Amino acid sequence: MRRTVAQLADGREIIYFDADPAAPTRGASDTRDLPPYQPASEMRRDPLSGEWVAIAAHRQSRTYKPPADLCPLCPSTADRPTEIPEADYDVVVFQNRFPSFGTPPGVPVPVGDERAATVLAGVDGGTLVPSRPAVGRCEVVCFTSDHDTSFAQLTPARARTVVDAWADRTAALAATPGVEEVFCFENRGEQIGVTLHHPHGQIYGYPFVTPRTARLQAQAERHHASHGRPLLGDVLDAERAAGTRVVAENEHWTAFVPAAARWPVEVQLVPRRQVADLPALTSDERDAFVPLYLDLLGRLDRLHDQPLPYVAGWHQAPVRADRERSWLRLEVFSVLRGPDRLKYLAGSESGMAVWIGDVLPERVAQRLRELG
């Protein structure tokens, strides 16, 4: 794979990933007149939960549902420059122009003991609600230059390039000062909240270990202390032994519906071997992931005879903490509980984080197996 690094007009980094070494040289310049890139997000810590919340008011001005001929993720043309200066591309990654987390160029980021010793400013001048710049990094991943397609319709070769790009960027963001966790994900469909229809995903480099990951890590640690085995490994073995919720599998991966699924459609893709993150996958494991994932996405689109809105996100080990208990997995879920019915996160889910399942997980798994 050939990797080409360049800069956009405002100083943001853009990286082209080409599987074919004979692909055209990526040397097009960004001709737009843009102000310098200066991320301005803030983090505030909720005193009741202890969790950090990013305040990114500048995102109110981001591009919202443009028509296809004004898509900022399509290749540039002579009369319309976009976020990608090239006239065509395979897979491209660039820094988000409207990031939730971002470190301004040239700003030093405290790490390790320095971070612990940093005096935080307080909201309203007090100490009850600490505040600090929301350092980190947010990137956009364009899977293809074709506006009118989807991940499920990518060729296996192109999907494999995306996997390599995810792994490349995970390693790069993990080495970025201030980043504690890397999350690669795709939002698909307006029902999920997508505002740009071009096939793309995102990568967040969080400046803290996310609350959900911290809970999952604590549960994995308790299980290992009691049983001496990795928790997800035991779950995987149990699911494969039961078989009732397994959707599909191959030599290296298993896709199954969790027994305690929260969403109307929810599938986990788990490697047979315990690995902490995407960079740790072997070439054979990456190869094996691609056909299984493309097959699963096809089944999901056939479930209700329409493109399924979904979120697909990679759960990876934190950059520094508790990596030995981590086991990589991809979680795919949808809010669609019927052809014309959405699951709303109302009182119980949104207010108390207590999930009420609308669909029997075993039934969902059976339907997905039948759609193979």
Tab-separated table of C-alpha atoms in Angstrom:
chain	number	residue	atom	x	y	z
A	1	MET	CA	0.000	0.000	0.000
A	2	ARG	CA	1.275	3.449	-0.894
A	3	ARG	CA	0.763	6.210	1.651
A	4	THR	CA	0.998	9.880	0.599
A	5	VAL	CA	0.901	12.721	3.134
A	6	ALA	CA	0.008	16.297	2.150
A	7	GLN	CA	-1.492	19.469	3.629
A	8	LEU	CA	-4.762	21.252	3.024
A	9	ALA	CA	-4.968	25.022	2.605
A	10	ASP	CA	-5.555	25.667	6.310
A	11	GLY	CA	-2.702	23.447	7.499
A	12	ARG	CA	-4.650	20.246	8.190
A	13	GLU	CA	-3.055	16.926	7.303
A	14	ILE	CA	-4.459	14.735	4.516
A	15	ILE	CA	-3.267	11.189	3.778
A	16	TYR	CA	-3.972	9.161	0.640
A	17	PHE	CA	-3.955	5.349	0.805
A	18	ASP	CA	-3.510	3.555	-2.529
A	19	ALA	CA	-3.419	-0.238	-2.771
A	20	ASP	CA	-1.915	-0.068	-6.263
A	21	PRO	CA	1.648	1.305	-6.249
A	22	ALA	CA	1.058	2.360	-9.865
A	23	ALA	CA	-1.825	4.666	-8.887
A	24	PRO	CA	-1.431	8.317	-9.960
A	25	THR	CA	0.923	10.418	-7.870
A	26	ARG	CA	-1.006	12.431	-5.269
A	27	GLY	CA	0.333	15.946	-5.741
A	28	ALA	CA	-2.729	18.176	-6.229
A	29	SER	CA	-2.786	21.398	-4.196
A	30	ASP	CA	-5.723	22.716	-2.178
A	31	THR	CA	-6.629	25.973	-3.929
A	32	ARG	CA	-9.197	27.174	-1.382
A	33	ASP	CA	-8.704	30.313	0.696
A	34	LEU	CA	-9.240	29.002	4.236
A	35	PRO	CA	-8.410	30.559	7.614
A	36	PRO	CA	-5.689	28.787	9.639
A	37	TYR	CA	-6.807	25.638	11.428
A	38	GLN	CA	-7.358	26.488	15.106
A	39	PRO	CA	-9.495	23.911	17.007
A	40	ALA	CA	-11.395	25.580	19.840
A	41	SER	CA	-13.201	22.786	21.704
A	42	GLU	CA	-13.376	22.751	25.492
A	43	MET	CA	-13.852	19.915	27.979
A	44	ARG	CA	-15.805	20.283	31.193
A	45	ARG	CA	-16.021	17.610	33.884
A	46	ASP	CA	-19.493	16.889	35.208
A	47	PRO	CA	-19.182	17.041	39.011
A	48	LEU	CA	-22.057	14.567	39.493
A	49	SER	CA	-20.745	11.753	37.252
A	50	GLY	CA	-17.064	12.638	37.084
A	51	GLU	CA	-17.238	12.307	33.275
A	52	TRP	CA	-15.750	14.741	30.779
A	53	VAL	CA	-18.084	16.457	28.291
A	54	ALA	CA	-16.742	18.125	25.136
A	55	ILE	CA	-18.186	21.560	24.338
A	56	ALA	CA	-17.650	22.174	20.617
A	57	ALA	CA	-19.927	25.082	19.749
A	58	HIS	CA	-18.076	25.752	16.476
A	59	ARG	CA	-19.562	22.514	15.073
A	60	GLN	CA	-22.903	24.309	14.702
A	61	SER	CA	-21.508	25.809	11.477
A	62	ARG	CA	-20.409	22.507	9.899
A	63	THR	CA	-21.779	21.401	6.533
A	64	TYR	CA	-25.334	20.070	6.866
A	65	LYS	CA	-26.961	17.768	4.281
A	66	PRO	CA	-25.591	19.391	1.112
A	67	PRO	CA	-26.882	18.258	-2.296
A	68	ALA	CA	-24.718	15.678	-4.046
A	69	ASP	CA	-23.197	18.262	-6.400
A	70	LEU	CA	-21.915	20.226	-3.375
A	71	CYS	CA	-20.567	17.285	-1.388
A	72	PRO	CA	-17.296	18.301	0.334
A	73	LEU	CA	-16.036	14.682	0.343
A	74	CYS	CA	-16.176	14.135	-3.413
A	75	PRO	CA	-12.998	14.702	-5.439
A	76	SER	CA	-12.198	18.251	-6.488
A	77	THR	CA	-13.007	19.520	-9.956
A	78	ALA	CA	-11.586	22.468	-11.856
A	79	ASP	CA	-14.468	24.719	-10.823
A	80	ARG	CA	-15.246	23.258	-7.376
A	81	PRO	CA	-12.452	22.509	-4.901
A	82	THR	CA	-13.415	20.230	-2.008
A	83	GLU	CA	-11.781	18.745	1.075
A	84	ILE	CA	-9.922	16.314	-1.232
A	85	PRO	CA	-7.789	18.198	-3.792
A	86	GLU	CA	-7.310	15.166	-6.074
A	87	ALA	CA	-9.571	14.481	-9.064
A	88	ASP	CA	-9.953	10.882	-7.857
A	89	TYR	CA	-8.826	8.755	-4.920
A	90	ASP	CA	-8.997	5.296	-3.353
A	91	VAL	CA	-9.106	5.844	0.428
A	92	VAL	CA	-8.275	9.169	2.027
A	93	VAL	CA	-8.015	10.386	5.627
A	94	PHE	CA	-7.857	14.012	6.721
A	95	GLN	CA	-8.242	16.076	9.874
A	96	ASN	CA	-11.837	17.113	10.485
A	97	ARG	CA	-12.405	20.793	9.778
A	98	PHE	CA	-14.960	20.921	12.608
A	99	PRO	CA	-13.435	18.647	15.275
A	100	SER	CA	-14.953	17.684	18.612
A	101	PHE	CA	-11.382	17.259	19.880
A	102	GLY	CA	-8.334	18.941	18.416
A	103	THR	CA	-4.966	20.276	19.476
A	104	PRO	CA	-4.113	23.696	17.983
A	105	PRO	CA	-0.822	23.628	16.044
A	106	GLY	CA	2.178	24.460	18.223
A	107	VAL	CA	0.329	24.074	21.540
A	108	PRO	CA	2.263	21.830	23.985
A	109	VAL	CA	0.214	19.025	25.521
A	110	PRO	CA	1.038	17.826	29.059
A	111	VAL	CA	1.403	14.054	29.359
A	112	GLY	CA	1.811	11.574	32.216
A	113	ASP	CA	2.731	13.208	35.529
A	114	GLU	CA	2.723	16.621	33.859
A	115	ARG	CA	-0.980	16.237	33.084
A	116	ALA	CA	-1.814	15.252	36.658
A	117	ALA	CA	0.029	18.332	37.909
A	118	THR	CA	-1.659	20.725	35.493
A	119	VAL	CA	-3.896	23.238	37.256
A	120	LEU	CA	-7.312	23.238	35.604
A	121	ALA	CA	-9.382	26.333	35.086
A	122	GLY	CA	-12.868	26.195	36.557
A	123	VAL	CA	-16.167	27.185	34.972
A	124	ASP	CA	-17.337	30.524	36.426
A	125	GLY	CA	-13.971	30.849	38.139
A	126	GLY	CA	-14.709	28.090	40.631
A	127	THR	CA	-13.313	24.599	41.161
A	128	LEU	CA	-16.533	22.563	41.057
A	129	VAL	CA	-16.566	22.137	37.254
A	130	PRO	CA	-12.992	21.829	35.948
A	131	SER	CA	-12.364	22.844	32.351
A	132	ARG	CA	-9.481	22.340	29.924
A	133	PRO	CA	-8.907	22.500	26.162
A	134	ALA	CA	-10.304	19.423	24.406
A	135	VAL	CA	-6.993	18.308	22.961
A	136	GLY	CA	-6.886	15.216	20.781
A	137	ARG	CA	-7.609	14.607	17.128
A	138	CYS	CA	-10.616	13.945	14.892
A	139	GLU	CA	-10.208	12.574	11.392
A	140	VAL	CA	-12.519	11.805	8.470
A	141	VAL	CA	-12.043	8.559	6.492
A	142	CYS	CA	-13.472	8.519	2.952
A	143	PHE	CA	-13.877	4.911	1.806
A	144	THR	CA	-14.215	5.708	-1.898
A	145	SER	CA	-14.487	8.643	-4.291
A	146	ASP	CA	-17.864	7.286	-5.485
A	147	HIS	CA	-20.604	9.345	-3.835
A	148	ASP	CA	-23.453	6.953	-4.686
A	149	THR	CA	-22.333	3.754	-3.000
A	150	SER	CA	-21.781	2.311	0.481
A	151	PHE	CA	-19.260	0.291	2.462
A	152	ALA	CA	-21.274	-2.855	1.746
A	153	GLN	CA	-20.734	-2.304	-1.993
A	154	LEU	CA	-16.956	-1.832	-1.807
A	155	THR	CA	-14.772	-4.393	-3.520
A	156	PRO	CA	-12.892	-6.692	-1.111
A	157	ALA	CA	-9.641	-5.034	-2.199
A	158	ARG	CA	-10.955	-1.560	-1.367
A	159	ALA	CA	-12.381	-2.689	1.978
A	160	ARG	CA	-8.972	-4.205	2.796
A	161	THR	CA	-7.360	-0.820	2.119
A	162	VAL	CA	-9.814	0.747	4.569
A	163	VAL	CA	-8.806	-1.800	7.230
A	164	ASP	CA	-5.140	-0.921	6.671
A	165	ALA	CA	-5.978	2.795	6.889
A	166	TRP	CA	-7.812	2.236	10.199
A	167	ALA	CA	-4.796	0.366	11.569
A	168	ASP	CA	-2.376	3.019	10.301
A	169	ARG	CA	-4.324	5.863	11.862
A	170	THR	CA	-4.885	3.976	15.127
A	171	ALA	CA	-1.121	3.627	15.522
A	172	ALA	CA	-0.527	7.264	14.558
A	173	LEU	CA	-3.166	8.699	16.899
A	174	ALA	CA	-2.033	6.429	19.743
A	175	ALA	CA	1.393	8.062	19.404
A	176	THR	CA	-0.109	11.583	19.471
A	177	PRO	CA	0.547	13.500	22.719
A	178	GLY	CA	-2.602	13.751	24.827
A	179	VAL	CA	-4.517	10.892	23.151
A	180	GLU	CA	-5.631	8.101	25.526
A	181	GLU	CA	-8.069	6.118	23.346
A	182	VAL	CA	-8.672	5.722	19.591
A	183	PHE	CA	-12.137	5.041	18.208
A	184	CYS	CA	-12.708	4.224	14.510
A	185	PHE	CA	-16.381	4.315	13.517
A	186	GLU	CA	-18.899	4.786	10.747
A	187	ASN	CA	-22.313	6.434	11.045
A	188	ARG	CA	-24.645	5.482	8.200
A	189	GLY	CA	-28.123	6.822	7.432
A	190	GLU	CA	-30.079	9.949	8.294
A	191	GLN	CA	-31.926	8.056	11.059
A	192	ILE	CA	-28.560	7.784	12.816
A	193	GLY	CA	-27.901	11.492	12.333
A	194	VAL	CA	-25.678	11.471	9.241
A	195	THR	CA	-25.425	14.872	7.558
A	196	LEU	CA	-23.030	13.924	4.722
A	197	HIS	CA	-24.116	10.998	2.554
A	198	HIS	CA	-20.768	10.298	0.924
A	199	PRO	CA	-19.473	6.909	2.209
A	200	HIS	CA	-17.170	7.840	5.054
A	201	GLY	CA	-16.330	7.211	8.675
A	202	GLN	CA	-14.462	8.996	11.426
A	203	ILE	CA	-11.621	8.415	13.856
A	204	TYR	CA	-11.526	10.076	17.265
A	205	GLY	CA	-8.409	10.357	19.381
A	206	TYR	CA	-9.889	11.022	22.832
A	207	PRO	CA	-7.860	12.814	25.532
A	208	PHE	CA	-9.223	10.389	28.146
A	209	VAL	CA	-10.393	6.787	28.418
A	210	THR	CA	-14.091	6.910	27.558
A	211	PRO	CA	-16.638	6.056	30.285
A	212	ARG	CA	-17.933	3.004	28.422
A	213	THR	CA	-14.463	1.600	27.863
A	214	ALA	CA	-13.600	2.153	31.526
A	215	ARG	CA	-16.698	0.161	32.569
A	216	LEU	CA	-15.920	-2.634	30.109
A	217	GLN	CA	-12.310	-2.798	31.262
A	218	ALA	CA	-13.365	-2.984	34.915
A	219	GLN	CA	-15.766	-5.838	34.137
A	220	ALA	CA	-13.035	-7.692	32.210
A	221	GLU	CA	-10.665	-7.250	35.127
A	222	ARG	CA	-13.196	-8.654	37.609
A	223	HIS	CA	-13.850	-11.665	35.375
A	224	HIS	CA	-10.145	-12.392	34.981
A	225	ALA	CA	-9.580	-12.089	38.721
A	226	SER	CA	-12.352	-14.630	39.367
A	227	HIS	CA	-11.734	-17.074	36.515
A	228	GLY	CA	-8.218	-16.443	35.243
A	229	ARG	CA	-9.468	-16.109	31.664
A	230	PRO	CA	-10.286	-13.198	29.324
A	231	LEU	CA	-13.949	-12.243	29.503
A	232	LEU	CA	-14.566	-11.781	25.774
A	233	GLY	CA	-12.788	-15.053	25.090
A	234	ASP	CA	-15.239	-16.853	27.357
A	235	VAL	CA	-18.173	-15.027	25.724
A	236	LEU	CA	-16.908	-15.991	22.274
A	237	ASP	CA	-16.486	-19.638	23.269
A	238	ALA	CA	-19.987	-19.719	24.778
A	239	GLU	CA	-21.584	-18.138	21.702
A	240	ARG	CA	-19.834	-20.535	19.328
A	241	ALA	CA	-20.797	-23.517	21.493
A	242	ALA	CA	-24.473	-22.475	21.668
A	243	GLY	CA	-24.655	-21.410	18.016
A	244	THR	CA	-28.108	-19.876	18.367
A	245	ARG	CA	-26.877	-16.303	18.008
A	246	VAL	CA	-23.954	-16.870	15.634
A	247	VAL	CA	-24.623	-15.195	12.270
A	248	ALA	CA	-21.498	-16.194	10.331
A	249	GLU	CA	-17.860	-17.091	10.942
A	250	ASN	CA	-14.613	-18.108	9.315
A	251	GLU	CA	-11.193	-19.278	10.416
A	252	HIS	CA	-10.303	-16.012	12.138
A	253	TRP	CA	-13.574	-14.197	12.991
A	254	THR	CA	-17.040	-14.833	14.433
A	255	ALA	CA	-20.079	-12.568	14.012
A	256	PHE	CA	-22.826	-13.001	16.590
A	257	VAL	CA	-25.774	-11.199	18.149
A	258	PRO	CA	-25.093	-10.600	21.869
A	259	ALA	CA	-27.355	-12.484	24.268
A	260	ALA	CA	-28.120	-9.210	26.070
A	261	ALA	CA	-28.366	-7.025	22.959
A	262	ARG	CA	-29.476	-3.458	23.620
A	263	TRP	CA	-30.360	-2.449	20.073
A	264	PRO	CA	-33.028	-3.941	17.758
A	265	VAL	CA	-30.162	-5.019	15.486
A	266	GLU	CA	-26.779	-5.572	17.099
A	267	VAL	CA	-23.881	-7.731	15.933
A	268	GLN	CA	-20.378	-8.209	17.316
A	269	LEU	CA	-17.473	-9.236	15.061
A	270	VAL	CA	-14.736	-10.747	17.204
A	271	PRO	CA	-11.347	-12.195	16.196
A	272	ARG	CA	-10.607	-15.703	17.486
A	273	ARG	CA	-7.220	-14.540	18.742
A	274	GLN	CA	-6.950	-12.007	21.547
A	275	VAL	CA	-5.469	-8.798	20.169
A	276	ALA	CA	-5.584	-5.348	21.724
A	277	ASP	CA	-6.179	-3.223	18.642
A	278	LEU	CA	-6.295	-3.022	14.854
A	279	PRO	CA	-2.527	-2.617	14.327
A	280	ALA	CA	-2.034	-5.976	16.097
A	281	LEU	CA	-4.057	-7.892	13.483
A	282	THR	CA	-2.017	-10.064	11.141
A	283	SER	CA	-2.327	-9.809	7.377
A	284	ASP	CA	-4.304	-13.083	7.336
A	285	GLU	CA	-6.694	-11.780	10.010
A	286	ARG	CA	-7.265	-8.568	8.061
A	287	ASP	CA	-7.872	-10.574	4.884
A	288	ALA	CA	-10.389	-12.808	6.667
A	289	PHE	CA	-12.253	-9.886	8.221
A	290	VAL	CA	-13.146	-8.287	4.884
A	291	PRO	CA	-15.420	-10.950	3.309
A	292	LEU	CA	-17.157	-11.651	6.617
A	293	TYR	CA	-17.902	-7.963	7.199
A	294	LEU	CA	-19.069	-7.324	3.635
A	295	ASP	CA	-21.294	-10.401	3.879
A	296	LEU	CA	-22.756	-9.157	7.174
A	297	LEU	CA	-23.465	-5.678	5.789
A	298	GLY	CA	-25.280	-7.266	2.849
A	299	ARG	CA	-27.447	-9.315	5.206
A	300	LEU	CA	-28.220	-6.208	7.272
A	301	ASP	CA	-29.414	-4.345	4.174
A	302	ARG	CA	-31.661	-7.279	3.269
A	303	LEU	CA	-33.143	-7.504	6.772
A	304	HIS	CA	-35.803	-4.854	6.085
A	305	ASP	CA	-35.313	-4.646	2.307
A	306	GLN	CA	-33.702	-1.223	2.582
A	307	PRO	CA	-30.298	0.281	3.402
A	308	LEU	CA	-29.957	-0.219	7.140
A	309	PRO	CA	-28.994	2.829	9.205
A	310	TYR	CA	-26.223	1.768	11.546
A	311	VAL	CA	-23.241	2.678	13.674
A	312	ALA	CA	-20.172	0.473	13.303
A	313	GLY	CA	-17.419	1.089	15.850
A	314	TRP	CA	-14.155	-0.615	16.770
A	315	HIS	CA	-13.605	-1.231	20.484
A	316	GLN	CA	-9.854	-1.106	20.984
A	317	ALA	CA	-7.589	-1.104	24.024
A	318	PRO	CA	-6.813	2.244	25.613
A	319	VAL	CA	-3.450	3.639	24.560
A	320	ARG	CA	-1.815	3.070	27.949
A	321	ALA	CA	-4.207	1.582	30.522
A	322	ASP	CA	-5.304	-2.064	30.976
A	323	ARG	CA	-4.231	-3.269	27.540
A	324	GLU	CA	-3.559	-6.815	28.716
A	325	ARG	CA	-7.287	-7.413	29.423
A	326	SER	CA	-8.488	-5.933	26.127
A	327	TRP	CA	-9.850	-7.908	23.187
A	328	LEU	CA	-10.562	-6.116	19.921
A	329	ARG	CA	-14.114	-6.235	18.540
A	330	LEU	CA	-16.311	-4.433	16.038
A	331	GLU	CA	-19.808	-3.525	17.196
A	332	VAL	CA	-22.498	-2.853	14.573
A	333	PHE	CA	-25.942	-1.690	15.697
A	334	SER	CA	-29.053	-0.070	14.280
A	335	VAL	CA	-31.978	1.961	15.609
A	336	LEU	CA	-34.329	0.369	13.055
A	337	ARG	CA	-36.660	-2.115	14.791
A	338	GLY	CA	-38.912	-2.641	11.771
A	339	PRO	CA	-39.161	-1.464	8.150
A	340	ASP	CA	-40.794	1.777	9.283
A	341	ARG	CA	-40.116	1.811	13.015
A	342	LEU	CA	-37.283	3.394	14.955
A	343	LYS	CA	-36.138	2.680	18.479
A	344	TYR	CA	-36.083	5.953	20.380
A	345	LEU	CA	-33.848	6.308	23.402
A	346	ALA	CA	-36.536	7.702	25.637
A	347	GLY	CA	-36.956	7.834	29.420
A	348	SER	CA	-35.365	4.610	30.625
A	349	GLU	CA	-32.457	4.500	28.178
A	350	SER	CA	-31.639	8.206	28.046
A	351	GLY	CA	-32.545	9.070	31.619
A	352	MET	CA	-31.276	6.035	33.543
A	353	ALA	CA	-29.144	4.096	31.013
A	354	VAL	CA	-31.378	1.046	31.516
A	355	TRP	CA	-31.997	-0.582	28.154
A	356	ILE	CA	-35.244	-2.246	27.142
A	357	GLY	CA	-34.780	-4.698	24.267
A	358	ASP	CA	-37.505	-4.610	21.602
A	359	VAL	CA	-36.474	-7.741	19.689
A	360	LEU	CA	-35.406	-11.219	20.786
A	361	PRO	CA	-31.648	-11.548	20.002
A	362	GLU	CA	-32.015	-15.197	18.934
A	363	ARG	CA	-34.679	-14.209	16.396
A	364	VAL	CA	-32.485	-11.483	14.908
A	365	ALA	CA	-29.579	-13.918	14.557
A	366	GLN	CA	-31.831	-16.498	12.894
A	367	ARG	CA	-33.131	-13.950	10.374
A	368	LEU	CA	-29.603	-12.805	9.540
A	369	ARG	CA	-28.464	-16.395	9.024
A	370	GLU	CA	-31.418	-16.996	6.689
A	371	LEU	CA	-30.448	-13.937	4.650
A	372	GLY	CA	-26.987	-15.306	3.823
